[in-house]
Amino acid sequence: MKLRQRFASIAMLATVTVLVAAPAAAVLPAPAGAGTARAAADCADVQFFGLKGSGEGGAGGSTAVKMGPEVGSTFTFFTEEMADKGLRVTGTPIEYQAPPVSIDSLLHAEENATAGALALRAALNKAAATDCENLEFVLSGYSLGAFAVHLALDSGLTGKPALTEQARRRIKAVVLYASPMFDPSDPHAEGDFNPLFGGLAGRNRLPTLPNAVTVCLHDDPICNVMGGTSLGLGCLVMPDSRACAHVRYNRYLATYATWLTGLFHAPEPPVSEPQAPVIVSTSTYQEGVLVYARANYTDVNGDAEGFGFRWQPGMESHPFSSPSYGRVSAGRVDYPFNLGCGQPKQSEVEVQMWIYDKGGLKSRHASVHLKCQPGPGW
């Protein structure tokens, strides 16, 4: 794609357009997981590759800051929402030349975007070659960064390295803001753009992807050339003011972070190994002629279904749903034995109790010695 002439012809718009750096925005701190080669046991679920716009980023900043305010905020929101799902995201800012707007940067916009595209391809290929078999990628770029993402995915860009098929298969989603290659007919296009106008660098649809959005505002002279009025007014007079649509994407950042989060499913809770219930303590108490044996139990799997007991010379078993004379409550079973307490021929007995679950597993038998308590004058 030969864009040098196009950019040279619009160089006089340096004060108004290409890839204007957004005003400083508050960006929440984010995990700085920049590594791409992780041991399989320590793999992230998603690796987020972020590309800043012209004049953005900072070499000494956090991962989010290095991506620029728009992409960095999307990364931060996405990382936090994924953490709520129990999923881990690592971030990789792509370093490339993205100088502040000037006549020279306009003339070298395609060159700089191409360098960013090749740097992104190298990072993707490296990450795809790790042992993290389930790792998926999210790509996001703003303005010049969106231009670079567009080129990286374009099979027409023949520079080395080429994007490997393994890396391409891992790309789960792409989010672009204010792309100079915006095509209003792209099925991935979103925003209030004017459908008659495309990007400053020409119209180019994103390739077929599982999930993608390319967002453009009606007044943005970078992605929607001559699509609105801010080119002649706000952007011309104050290119870094909020009157310029190119720096008004803040309201979309959390929205598309949430959209990204919705593409990923929370991990299934681990399946517990079948474990038998456990009787943790026993005791007795008396009511009239009856002495109750009490068993307190725990059940890790939550599938305890009934109880049983054995004494000389009999044995019984009852489900909790039909406990006969038993008293059943959470984690406890009481069962009465008629020992004739207070009568001339009262008795005592040794009872073994257990709890069983739906899978047929039984707790260890717990022995309970039942006898009447002495009354007054006994």
Short mmCIF file of C-alpha atoms in Angstrom, two decimals:
data_model
loop_
_atom_site.label_atom_id
_atom_site.label_comp_id
_atom_site.label_asym_id
_atom_site.label_seq_id
_atom_site.Cartn_x
_atom_site.Cartn_y
_atom_site.Cartn_z
CA MET A 1 0.00 0.00 0.00
CA LYS A 2 1.56 3.30 -1.12
CA LEU A 3 0.31 6.01 1.18
CA ARG A 4 3.27 8.44 1.17
CA GLN A 5 1.65 10.72 -1.40
CA ARG A 6 -1.66 10.76 0.44
CA PHE A 7 0.00 11.79 3.69
CA ALA A 8 2.25 14.31 1.98
CA SER A 9 -0.76 16.00 0.41
CA ILE A 10 -2.38 16.48 3.78
CA ALA A 11 0.74 17.49 5.67
CA MET A 12 -0.64 21.00 6.03
CA LEU A 13 -3.20 19.50 8.42
CA ALA A 14 -0.48 18.65 10.94
CA THR A 15 -1.97 20.98 13.48
CA VAL A 16 -5.39 19.48 13.10
CA THR A 17 -5.33 15.81 12.44
CA VAL A 18 -3.23 12.75 12.20
CA LEU A 19 -3.17 10.77 15.36
CA VAL A 20 -3.52 13.66 17.79
CA ALA A 21 -2.37 12.67 21.24
CA ALA A 22 -5.31 12.54 23.63
CA PRO A 23 -5.21 14.79 26.69
CA ALA A 24 -3.90 13.16 29.84
CA ALA A 25 -6.44 10.78 31.30
CA ALA A 26 -6.49 9.06 34.65
CA VAL A 27 -5.54 5.43 34.15
CA LEU A 28 -5.91 2.98 36.97
CA PRO A 29 -2.77 0.98 37.77
CA ALA A 30 -2.72 -2.43 36.13
CA PRO A 31 -0.68 -5.59 36.51
CA ALA A 32 2.53 -5.24 34.52
CA GLY A 33 2.66 -8.78 33.16
CA ALA A 34 4.82 -8.16 30.12
CA GLY A 35 6.27 -11.64 29.83
CA THR A 36 5.39 -13.74 26.83
CA ALA A 37 7.19 -16.94 27.73
CA ARG A 38 5.65 -18.54 30.80
CA ALA A 39 5.87 -21.98 32.26
CA ALA A 40 2.75 -23.97 31.42
CA ALA A 41 1.77 -24.06 35.08
CA ASP A 42 1.81 -20.26 35.23
CA CYS A 43 0.01 -19.37 32.01
CA ALA A 44 -2.34 -16.42 31.75
CA ASP A 45 -5.70 -16.93 30.09
CA VAL A 46 -5.37 -13.90 27.80
CA GLN A 47 -2.48 -11.78 26.52
CA PHE A 48 -3.52 -8.23 25.65
CA PHE A 49 -1.38 -6.46 23.03
CA GLY A 50 -1.83 -2.68 23.11
CA LEU A 51 -0.60 -0.05 20.64
CA LYS A 52 -0.56 3.64 21.55
CA GLY A 53 -1.34 6.62 19.32
CA SER A 54 1.07 9.38 18.28
CA GLY A 55 2.71 11.19 21.17
CA GLU A 56 1.28 8.78 23.74
CA GLY A 57 2.79 6.30 26.14
CA GLY A 58 5.77 6.54 28.44
CA ALA A 59 8.80 4.27 28.66
CA GLY A 60 8.89 4.44 32.46
CA GLY A 61 5.16 4.04 33.06
CA SER A 62 3.01 1.07 33.90
CA THR A 63 1.83 -1.44 31.33
CA ALA A 64 -1.39 0.52 30.84
CA VAL A 65 0.40 3.88 30.53
CA LYS A 66 2.72 2.51 27.85
CA MET A 67 -0.35 1.63 25.79
CA GLY A 68 -1.70 5.19 25.87
CA PRO A 69 -4.85 6.47 27.63
CA GLU A 70 -7.46 4.89 25.33
CA VAL A 71 -5.98 1.42 24.92
CA GLY A 72 -4.51 1.43 28.44
CA SER A 73 -7.89 2.16 29.99
CA THR A 74 -9.51 -0.60 27.95
CA PHE A 75 -6.79 -2.97 29.16
CA THR A 76 -7.28 -1.92 32.79
CA PHE A 77 -11.06 -2.29 32.74
CA PHE A 78 -10.80 -5.62 30.90
CA THR A 79 -8.19 -6.97 33.34
CA GLU A 80 -10.33 -6.08 36.35
CA GLU A 81 -13.51 -7.57 34.91
CA MET A 82 -11.72 -10.75 33.89
CA ALA A 83 -10.31 -11.08 37.41
CA ASP A 84 -13.89 -11.08 38.70
CA LYS A 85 -14.44 -14.13 36.49
CA GLY A 86 -11.36 -15.84 37.86
CA LEU A 87 -9.40 -15.27 34.62
CA ARG A 88 -5.95 -13.72 34.36
CA VAL A 89 -4.84 -11.21 31.74
CA THR A 90 -1.27 -10.19 30.99
CA GLY A 91 -0.46 -7.03 29.06
CA THR A 92 2.13 -6.39 26.34
CA PRO A 93 2.60 -2.80 25.13
CA ILE A 94 4.12 -2.77 21.65
CA GLU A 95 7.03 -0.34 21.47
CA TYR A 96 7.41 1.50 18.15
CA GLN A 97 8.03 5.02 16.86
CA ALA A 98 4.90 7.09 17.50
CA PRO A 99 6.18 10.67 17.68
CA PRO A 100 3.94 13.67 18.37
CA VAL A 101 2.15 15.18 15.39
CA SER A 102 4.30 17.24 13.05
CA ILE A 103 4.91 17.64 9.33
CA ASP A 104 7.62 14.99 9.58
CA SER A 105 5.46 12.50 11.50
CA LEU A 106 2.73 12.93 8.89
CA LEU A 107 5.15 12.10 6.10
CA HIS A 108 6.38 9.04 8.00
CA ALA A 109 3.02 7.84 9.32
CA GLU A 110 2.89 4.79 7.06
CA GLU A 111 6.52 3.96 7.83
CA ASN A 112 5.95 4.19 11.58
CA ALA A 113 2.72 2.20 11.42
CA THR A 114 4.49 -0.51 9.40
CA ALA A 115 7.24 -0.71 12.01
CA GLY A 116 4.57 -1.06 14.70
CA ALA A 117 2.84 -3.78 12.67
CA LEU A 118 6.05 -5.81 12.33
CA ALA A 119 6.81 -5.38 16.05
CA LEU A 120 3.30 -6.61 16.84
CA ARG A 121 3.73 -9.62 14.57
CA ALA A 122 7.01 -10.53 16.25
CA ALA A 123 5.40 -10.33 19.71
CA LEU A 124 2.41 -12.41 18.60
CA ASN A 125 4.60 -15.08 17.02
CA LYS A 126 6.74 -15.30 20.13
CA ALA A 127 3.74 -15.59 22.45
CA ALA A 128 2.10 -18.21 20.22
CA ALA A 129 5.23 -20.38 20.42
CA THR A 130 5.13 -20.77 24.20
CA ASP A 131 3.87 -23.82 26.08
CA CYS A 132 0.66 -22.02 27.09
CA GLU A 133 -1.67 -24.07 24.91
CA ASN A 134 -4.88 -22.28 25.95
CA LEU A 135 -3.53 -18.73 25.79
CA GLU A 136 -5.64 -16.39 23.63
CA PHE A 137 -4.84 -12.92 22.28
CA VAL A 138 -6.64 -9.58 22.29
CA LEU A 139 -5.29 -6.78 20.08
CA SER A 140 -6.14 -3.12 20.53
CA GLY A 141 -4.86 0.10 19.01
CA TYR A 142 -5.75 3.77 18.92
CA SER A 143 -5.16 6.03 15.91
CA LEU A 144 -1.61 5.31 14.67
CA GLY A 145 -1.72 2.18 16.83
CA ALA A 146 -4.94 1.09 15.11
CA PHE A 147 -3.21 1.71 11.76
CA ALA A 148 -0.40 -0.64 12.89
CA VAL A 149 -2.83 -3.38 14.00
CA HIS A 150 -4.63 -3.08 10.67
CA LEU A 151 -1.37 -3.55 8.77
CA ALA A 152 -0.22 -6.45 10.97
CA LEU A 153 -3.36 -8.38 10.08
CA ASP A 154 -3.21 -7.47 6.40
CA SER A 155 -1.81 -10.30 4.28
CA GLY A 156 -0.72 -7.64 1.81
CA LEU A 157 2.00 -6.47 4.20
CA THR A 158 4.92 -8.64 3.10
CA GLY A 159 7.57 -7.37 5.50
CA LYS A 160 9.23 -9.80 7.88
CA PRO A 161 8.29 -11.34 10.17
CA ALA A 162 5.12 -12.75 8.68
CA LEU A 163 2.30 -13.54 11.10
CA THR A 164 2.31 -17.28 11.71
CA GLU A 165 -0.84 -19.31 11.36
CA GLN A 166 -0.41 -20.44 14.96
CA ALA A 167 -0.45 -16.81 16.13
CA ARG A 168 -3.41 -15.93 13.93
CA ARG A 169 -5.48 -18.79 15.37
CA ARG A 170 -4.94 -17.47 18.91
CA ILE A 171 -6.40 -14.03 18.15
CA LYS A 172 -9.69 -13.97 20.01
CA ALA A 173 -10.66 -10.33 19.49
CA VAL A 174 -9.57 -6.97 18.10
CA VAL A 175 -10.68 -3.52 19.30
CA LEU A 176 -9.62 -0.44 17.28
CA TYR A 177 -10.34 3.21 17.96
CA ALA A 178 -10.09 5.99 15.34
CA SER A 179 -8.31 3.93 12.71
CA PRO A 180 -6.90 5.91 9.75
CA MET A 181 -7.85 2.86 7.65
CA PHE A 182 -11.49 2.90 8.76
CA ASP A 183 -13.96 1.57 6.19
CA PRO A 184 -17.60 2.49 6.97
CA SER A 185 -18.75 -0.61 5.06
CA ASP A 186 -16.74 -2.91 7.32
CA PRO A 187 -19.15 -5.28 9.13
CA HIS A 188 -17.06 -4.67 12.26
CA ALA A 189 -17.59 -0.88 12.09
CA GLU A 190 -19.24 0.77 15.08
CA GLY A 191 -19.87 4.33 16.26
CA ASP A 192 -21.81 7.30 14.92
CA PHE A 193 -19.60 7.75 11.83
CA ASN A 194 -20.79 9.22 8.54
CA PRO A 195 -21.14 6.23 6.15
CA LEU A 196 -20.00 8.37 3.19
CA PHE A 197 -16.47 8.91 4.45
CA GLY A 198 -13.57 6.63 5.32
CA GLY A 199 -10.18 6.94 6.99
CA LEU A 200 -7.38 9.36 6.24
CA ALA A 201 -5.14 6.52 4.99
CA GLY A 202 -7.84 4.96 2.83
CA ARG A 203 -10.54 2.38 3.40
CA ASN A 204 -9.51 -1.12 4.36
CA ARG A 205 -11.75 -3.70 5.98
CA LEU A 206 -10.45 -5.86 8.78
CA PRO A 207 -9.84 -9.48 7.76
CA THR A 208 -12.26 -12.18 8.84
CA LEU A 209 -11.94 -12.48 12.60
CA PRO A 210 -13.95 -14.26 15.30
CA ASN A 211 -14.63 -10.99 17.15
CA ALA A 212 -13.70 -7.45 16.19
CA VAL A 213 -14.84 -3.83 16.42
CA THR A 214 -13.44 -0.72 14.78
CA VAL A 215 -14.93 2.39 16.35
CA CYS A 216 -15.16 5.77 14.61
CA LEU A 217 -16.90 9.02 15.59
CA HIS A 218 -18.80 11.20 13.16
CA ASP A 219 -16.60 14.26 13.65
CA ASP A 220 -13.23 12.47 13.70
CA PRO A 221 -11.10 13.68 10.76
CA ILE A 222 -8.75 10.69 11.12
CA CYS A 223 -11.23 7.86 10.60
CA ASN A 224 -14.09 9.80 9.02
CA VAL A 225 -12.41 12.40 6.76
CA MET A 226 -14.75 15.32 6.15
CA GLY A 227 -17.49 13.39 7.95
CA GLY A 228 -18.37 16.21 10.30
CA THR A 229 -17.68 19.76 11.33
CA SER A 230 -14.87 19.45 13.88
CA LEU A 231 -12.19 19.39 11.15
CA GLY A 232 -13.03 22.95 10.23
CA LEU A 233 -13.75 24.12 13.76
CA GLY A 234 -12.57 22.36 16.93
CA CYS A 235 -9.70 20.34 15.49
CA LEU A 236 -8.43 23.22 13.39
CA VAL A 237 -8.33 25.69 16.26
CA MET A 238 -7.45 23.42 19.19
CA PRO A 239 -6.46 19.89 18.06
CA ASP A 240 -5.99 18.69 21.64
CA SER A 241 -9.27 20.08 22.95
CA ARG A 242 -12.41 18.13 23.73
CA ALA A 243 -13.99 19.87 20.73
CA CYS A 244 -11.95 17.56 18.54
CA ALA A 245 -13.74 14.21 18.13
CA HIS A 246 -10.45 12.36 17.75
CA VAL A 247 -9.88 12.61 21.50
CA ARG A 248 -13.44 11.85 22.58
CA TYR A 249 -13.40 8.04 22.74
CA ASN A 250 -13.42 7.82 26.54
CA ARG A 251 -17.09 6.91 26.70
CA TYR A 252 -16.44 3.77 24.65
CA LEU A 253 -13.51 2.33 26.61
CA ALA A 254 -15.38 0.61 29.45
CA THR A 255 -18.10 -0.51 27.02
CA TYR A 256 -15.72 -2.46 24.84
CA ALA A 257 -13.77 -3.79 27.80
CA THR A 258 -17.04 -5.32 29.00
CA TRP A 259 -17.72 -6.61 25.48
CA LEU A 260 -14.31 -8.28 25.49
CA THR A 261 -14.93 -9.84 28.90
CA GLY A 262 -18.16 -11.35 27.65
CA LEU A 263 -16.24 -13.33 25.03
CA PHE A 264 -14.50 -15.39 27.71
CA HIS A 265 -16.07 -17.94 30.02
CA ALA A 266 -15.27 -18.33 33.68
CA PRO A 267 -13.46 -21.57 34.48
CA GLU A 268 -15.55 -24.45 35.68
CA PRO A 269 -15.20 -25.04 39.41
CA PRO A 270 -12.93 -27.98 40.14
CA VAL A 271 -14.72 -31.26 40.56
CA SER A 272 -14.17 -32.54 44.07
CA GLU A 273 -12.91 -36.05 44.48
CA PRO A 274 -15.60 -38.23 46.06
CA GLN A 275 -15.13 -38.26 49.82
CA ALA A 276 -17.13 -40.08 52.42
CA PRO A 277 -18.87 -38.09 55.17
CA VAL A 278 -16.96 -37.85 58.46
CA ILE A 279 -18.47 -38.17 61.95
CA VAL A 280 -16.58 -35.61 64.00
CA SER A 281 -18.17 -36.15 67.41
CA THR A 282 -20.82 -38.11 69.29
CA SER A 283 -22.83 -37.55 72.47
CA THR A 284 -25.95 -38.75 74.26
CA TYR A 285 -28.90 -37.25 76.13
CA GLN A 286 -31.96 -38.65 77.83
CA GLU A 287 -35.67 -37.92 77.46
CA GLY A 288 -37.86 -40.05 79.76
CA VAL A 289 -37.31 -43.73 79.04
CA LEU A 290 -35.34 -42.87 75.86
CA VAL A 291 -31.63 -42.20 75.41
CA TYR A 292 -30.64 -40.45 72.17
CA ALA A 293 -27.40 -41.12 70.30
CA ARG A 294 -26.20 -37.97 68.53
CA ALA A 295 -23.68 -37.91 65.65
CA ASN A 296 -22.26 -34.61 64.35
CA TYR A 297 -20.75 -34.95 60.87
CA THR A 298 -19.16 -33.04 57.99
CA ASP A 299 -19.64 -33.72 54.28
CA VAL A 300 -17.17 -32.12 51.85
CA ASN A 301 -19.10 -33.13 48.73
CA GLY A 302 -22.46 -32.07 50.13
CA ASP A 303 -24.16 -35.30 49.08
CA ALA A 304 -24.80 -37.02 52.43
CA GLU A 305 -28.05 -38.92 52.04
CA GLY A 306 -28.77 -40.93 55.18
CA PHE A 307 -27.54 -42.69 58.31
CA GLY A 308 -27.32 -46.15 59.78
CA PHE A 309 -26.61 -47.81 63.09
CA ARG A 310 -25.92 -51.24 64.48
CA TRP A 311 -26.36 -52.68 67.93
CA GLN A 312 -26.67 -56.14 69.38
CA PRO A 313 -28.57 -57.83 67.85
CA GLY A 314 -29.92 -55.53 65.08
CA MET A 315 -29.06 -52.98 62.33
CA GLU A 316 -31.06 -50.19 60.66
CA SER A 317 -30.51 -47.66 57.87
CA HIS A 318 -32.65 -44.62 57.02
CA PRO A 319 -32.51 -41.83 54.43
CA PHE A 320 -32.61 -38.28 55.79
CA SER A 321 -35.86 -37.80 53.90
CA SER A 322 -37.53 -40.52 56.01
CA PRO A 323 -35.58 -40.84 59.27
CA SER A 324 -38.10 -43.02 61.18
CA TYR A 325 -37.84 -41.85 64.82
CA GLY A 326 -34.66 -39.91 64.13
CA ARG A 327 -34.16 -36.17 64.32
CA VAL A 328 -32.22 -34.79 61.37
CA SER A 329 -30.71 -31.30 61.08
CA ALA A 330 -27.78 -29.81 59.19
CA GLY A 331 -24.67 -31.83 60.03
CA ARG A 332 -26.39 -33.77 62.81
CA VAL A 333 -28.46 -36.90 63.44
CA ASP A 334 -30.15 -37.90 66.72
CA TYR A 335 -31.76 -41.33 67.15
CA PRO A 336 -33.61 -42.66 70.24
CA PHE A 337 -33.23 -46.01 71.96
CA ASN A 338 -35.71 -47.19 74.58
CA LEU A 339 -33.58 -48.24 77.52
CA GLY A 340 -36.47 -48.14 80.02
CA CYS A 341 -34.84 -45.37 82.00
CA GLY A 342 -36.43 -44.91 85.45
CA GLN A 343 -37.98 -48.38 85.31
CA PRO A 344 -36.89 -51.49 87.25
CA LYS A 345 -35.28 -53.14 84.23
CA GLN A 346 -33.48 -50.30 82.52
CA SER A 347 -30.63 -51.31 80.20
CA GLU A 348 -27.64 -49.96 78.33
CA VAL A 349 -26.30 -50.64 74.84
CA GLU A 350 -23.29 -50.05 72.58
CA VAL A 351 -24.25 -48.54 69.22
CA GLN A 352 -22.16 -48.00 66.10
CA MET A 353 -23.36 -45.16 63.85
CA TRP A 354 -22.41 -44.04 60.33
CA ILE A 355 -23.44 -41.56 57.62
CA TYR A 356 -23.67 -42.54 53.96
CA ASP A 357 -23.79 -40.46 50.76
CA LYS A 358 -25.46 -40.72 47.36
CA GLY A 359 -22.46 -42.52 45.92
CA GLY A 360 -22.67 -45.25 48.56
CA LEU A 361 -19.63 -44.09 50.51
CA LYS A 362 -19.89 -44.48 54.29
CA SER A 363 -18.20 -42.67 57.12
CA ARG A 364 -16.19 -44.65 59.59
CA HIS A 365 -18.38 -46.20 62.26
CA ALA A 366 -18.50 -44.22 65.47
CA SER A 367 -19.20 -46.09 68.72
CA VAL A 368 -21.63 -44.56 71.20
CA HIS A 369 -22.30 -46.09 74.60
CA LEU A 370 -25.91 -45.46 75.71
CA LYS A 371 -27.05 -45.74 79.29
CA CYS A 372 -29.60 -44.06 81.53
CA GLN A 373 -28.54 -41.21 83.73
CA PRO A 374 -29.03 -41.79 87.48
CA GLY A 375 -32.07 -40.01 88.87
CA PRO A 376 -32.59 -38.51 92.32
CA GLY A 377 -32.04 -41.07 95.07
CA TRP A 378 -30.57 -43.67 92.72
#
